[in-house]
C-alpha cells in the first residue's frame, strides 16, 4: 500500500502540494526551493490571490498548528481571516493562554 498523501505548504509562494508523507525527509518548494511546512492531510489551501487568508495561515502554521484528520473526519476549526487571528492573539496576550490554544478557539469568552 502506498504512503498516504499529505499537504506541504510554501508560504512565500502561497502554494500547496500533496505528496507522500515522509517524516525523515524535508520537502522543498518546486518554485523557490525553500523548505516547505508539513500542513497535514486535511489541509485545504486558500486561493493564491487571497493574501489575508495566507497571512492568517502563516500565523497558524508558525504556531505549530496542523490540519490532520480527527475522529470526526476533519481537523476542527482554524482561523481563516486576519481578524480572527488578531482577536485570538489579543486574547492570548490578555489571558496568558498559549498562542496555539487560543488560535484553536472557535468562540472567545
PDB file of C-alpha atoms in Angstrom:
ATOM      1  CA  UNK A   1       0.000   0.000   0.000  1.00  0.00           C
ATOM      2  CA  UNK A   2       1.500   3.409  -0.977  1.00  0.00           C
ATOM      3  CA  UNK A   3       2.065   6.008   1.763  1.00  0.00           C
ATOM      4  CA  UNK A   4      -0.775   8.421   2.424  1.00  0.00           C
ATOM      5  CA  UNK A   5      -0.582  11.829   0.761  1.00  0.00           C
ATOM      6  CA  UNK A   6      -0.383  14.950   2.839  1.00  0.00           C
ATOM      7  CA  UNK A   7      -0.073  18.671   2.103  1.00  0.00           C
ATOM      8  CA  UNK A   8       3.139  20.626   2.197  1.00  0.00           C
ATOM      9  CA  UNK A   9       2.970  24.425   2.034  1.00  0.00           C
ATOM     10  CA  UNK A  10       5.332  27.113   0.801  1.00  0.00           C
ATOM     11  CA  UNK A  11       4.171  30.336   2.454  1.00  0.00           C
ATOM     12  CA  UNK A  12       6.282  32.777   0.346  1.00  0.00           C
ATOM     13  CA  UNK A  13       4.914  31.264  -2.905  1.00  0.00           C
ATOM     14  CA  UNK A  14       1.415  30.772  -1.459  1.00  0.00           C
ATOM     15  CA  UNK A  15       1.434  27.234  -2.826  1.00  0.00           C
ATOM     16  CA  UNK A  16       0.401  23.828  -1.520  1.00  0.00           C
ATOM     17  CA  UNK A  17       1.412  20.411  -2.815  1.00  0.00           C
ATOM     18  CA  UNK A  18       0.063  16.939  -1.961  1.00  0.00           C
ATOM     19  CA  UNK A  19       2.936  14.494  -1.559  1.00  0.00           C
ATOM     20  CA  UNK A  20       3.539  11.174   0.174  1.00  0.00           C
ATOM     21  CA  UNK A  21       4.308  11.711   3.865  1.00  0.00           C
ATOM     22  CA  UNK A  22       7.867  11.006   4.961  1.00  0.00           C
ATOM     23  CA  UNK A  23       8.862  12.370   8.375  1.00  0.00           C
ATOM     24  CA  UNK A  24      12.571  11.809   7.665  1.00  0.00           C
ATOM     25  CA  UNK A  25      12.747  13.959   4.547  1.00  0.00           C
ATOM     26  CA  UNK A  26      12.443  17.710   4.058  1.00  0.00           C
ATOM     27  CA  UNK A  27      10.303  18.807   1.130  1.00  0.00           C
ATOM     28  CA  UNK A  28      11.409  21.765  -0.981  1.00  0.00           C
ATOM     29  CA  UNK A  29       9.180  24.057  -2.991  1.00  0.00           C
ATOM     30  CA  UNK A  30       9.438  23.416  -6.734  1.00  0.00           C
ATOM     31  CA  UNK A  31       9.048  27.163  -7.376  1.00  0.00           C
ATOM     32  CA  UNK A  32      11.579  28.716  -4.957  1.00  0.00           C
ATOM     33  CA  UNK A  33      13.453  25.732  -3.429  1.00  0.00           C
ATOM     34  CA  UNK A  34      12.704  26.807   0.172  1.00  0.00           C
ATOM     35  CA  UNK A  35      11.814  24.174   2.758  1.00  0.00           C
ATOM     36  CA  UNK A  36       8.042  23.645   2.888  1.00  0.00           C
ATOM     37  CA  UNK A  37       5.913  23.209   6.020  1.00  0.00           C
ATOM     38  CA  UNK A  38       4.013  19.969   6.571  1.00  0.00           C
ATOM     39  CA  UNK A  39       0.392  21.158   6.886  1.00  0.00           C
ATOM     40  CA  UNK A  40      -1.418  17.821   7.261  1.00  0.00           C
ATOM     41  CA  UNK A  41      -3.662  15.578   5.233  1.00  0.00           C
ATOM     42  CA  UNK A  42      -6.879  17.580   5.846  1.00  0.00           C
ATOM     43  CA  UNK A  43      -5.421  20.918   4.692  1.00  0.00           C
ATOM     44  CA  UNK A  44      -7.360  22.936   2.109  1.00  0.00           C
ATOM     45  CA  UNK A  45      -5.351  25.925   0.832  1.00  0.00           C
ATOM     46  CA  UNK A  46      -6.862  29.355   0.325  1.00  0.00           C
ATOM     47  CA  UNK A  47      -6.836  30.839  -3.156  1.00  0.00           C
ATOM     48  CA  UNK A  48      -3.387  32.138  -4.092  1.00  0.00           C
ATOM     49  CA  UNK A  49      -4.670  35.712  -4.574  1.00  0.00           C
ATOM     50  CA  UNK A  50      -6.226  35.824  -1.055  1.00  0.00           C
ATOM     51  CA  UNK A  51      -3.253  37.425   0.702  1.00  0.00           C
ATOM     52  CA  UNK A  52      -5.069  37.947   4.010  1.00  0.00           C
ATOM     53  CA  UNK A  53      -6.001  34.254   4.239  1.00  0.00           C
ATOM     54  CA  UNK A  54      -2.369  33.292   3.553  1.00  0.00           C
ATOM     55  CA  UNK A  55      -1.162  35.719   6.243  1.00  0.00           C
ATOM     56  CA  UNK A  56      -3.620  34.141   8.710  1.00  0.00           C
ATOM     57  CA  UNK A  57      -2.455  30.684   7.631  1.00  0.00           C
ATOM     58  CA  UNK A  58       1.159  31.737   8.189  1.00  0.00           C
ATOM     59  CA  UNK A  59       0.407  32.602  11.824  1.00  0.00           C
ATOM     60  CA  UNK A  60      -1.430  29.294  12.331  1.00  0.00           C
ATOM     61  CA  UNK A  61       1.316  27.133  10.796  1.00  0.00           C
ATOM     62  CA  UNK A  62       4.124  29.028  12.543  1.00  0.00           C
ATOM     63  CA  UNK A  63       2.317  28.455  15.861  1.00  0.00           C
ATOM     64  CA  UNK A  64       2.696  24.718  15.227  1.00  0.00           C
ATOM     65  CA  UNK A  65      -0.946  24.043  14.356  1.00  0.00           C
ATOM     66  CA  UNK A  66      -1.528  21.481  11.619  1.00  0.00           C
ATOM     67  CA  UNK A  67      -4.533  20.179   9.684  1.00  0.00           C
ATOM     68  CA  UNK A  68      -4.822  16.478  10.497  1.00  0.00           C
ATOM     69  CA  UNK A  69      -7.964  14.396  10.284  1.00  0.00           C
ATOM     70  CA  UNK A  70      -9.611  13.705  13.623  1.00  0.00           C
ATOM     71  CA  UNK A  71     -12.089  11.041  14.653  1.00  0.00           C
ATOM     72  CA  UNK A  72     -14.910  13.140  13.149  1.00  0.00           C
ATOM     73  CA  UNK A  73     -13.252  13.439   9.742  1.00  0.00           C
ATOM     74  CA  UNK A  74     -11.707  16.905   9.810  1.00  0.00           C
ATOM     75  CA  UNK A  75      -9.077  18.958  11.590  1.00  0.00           C
ATOM     76  CA  UNK A  76     -11.521  21.113  13.531  1.00  0.00           C
ATOM     77  CA  UNK A  77     -11.901  24.868  13.403  1.00  0.00           C
ATOM     78  CA  UNK A  78      -8.956  27.059  12.349  1.00  0.00           C
ATOM     79  CA  UNK A  79      -8.895  30.868  11.912  1.00  0.00           C
ATOM     80  CA  UNK A  80      -9.173  31.838   8.249  1.00  0.00           C
ATOM     81  CA  UNK A  81      -9.067  35.632   8.433  1.00  0.00           C
ATOM     82  CA  UNK A  82      -6.648  38.165   9.871  1.00  0.00           C
ATOM     83  CA  UNK A  83      -9.433  39.488  12.081  1.00  0.00           C
ATOM     84  CA  UNK A  84      -9.907  36.059  13.682  1.00  0.00           C
ATOM     85  CA  UNK A  85      -6.137  35.737  14.172  1.00  0.00           C
ATOM     86  CA  UNK A  86      -5.845  39.223  15.706  1.00  0.00           C
ATOM     87  CA  UNK A  87      -8.753  38.603  18.102  1.00  0.00           C
ATOM     88  CA  UNK A  88      -7.218  35.334  19.314  1.00  0.00           C
ATOM     89  CA  UNK A  89      -3.721  36.817  19.549  1.00  0.00           C
ATOM     90  CA  UNK A  90      -5.045  39.661  21.726  1.00  0.00           C
ATOM     91  CA  UNK A  91      -6.936  37.124  23.860  1.00  0.00           C
ATOM     92  CA  UNK A  92      -3.760  35.060  24.341  1.00  0.00           C
ATOM     93  CA  UNK A  93      -1.771  38.137  25.408  1.00  0.00           C
ATOM     94  CA  UNK A  94      -4.531  39.304  27.744  1.00  0.00           C
ATOM     95  CA  UNK A  95      -5.117  35.952  29.458  1.00  0.00           C
ATOM     96  CA  UNK A  96      -1.723  34.264  29.201  1.00  0.00           C
ATOM     97  CA  UNK A  97      -3.217  31.333  27.324  1.00  0.00           C
ATOM     98  CA  UNK A  98      -0.714  29.691  24.931  1.00  0.00           C
ATOM     99  CA  UNK A  99      -0.994  31.112  21.413  1.00  0.00           C
ATOM    100  CA  UNK A 100      -1.615  27.722  19.769  1.00  0.00           C
ATOM    101  CA  UNK A 101      -4.542  27.002  22.107  1.00  0.00           C
ATOM    102  CA  UNK A 102      -6.029  30.484  21.643  1.00  0.00           C
ATOM    103  CA  UNK A 103      -5.837  30.156  17.849  1.00  0.00           C
ATOM    104  CA  UNK A 104      -7.932  26.970  18.021  1.00  0.00           C
ATOM    105  CA  UNK A 105     -10.795  28.626  19.940  1.00  0.00           C
ATOM    106  CA  UNK A 106     -13.962  28.898  17.854  1.00  0.00           C
ATOM    107  CA  UNK A 107     -15.566  31.380  20.271  1.00  0.00           C
ATOM    108  CA  UNK A 108     -13.789  33.710  22.640  1.00  0.00           C
ATOM    109  CA  UNK A 109     -15.177  34.137  26.159  1.00  0.00           C
TER     110      UNK A 109
END
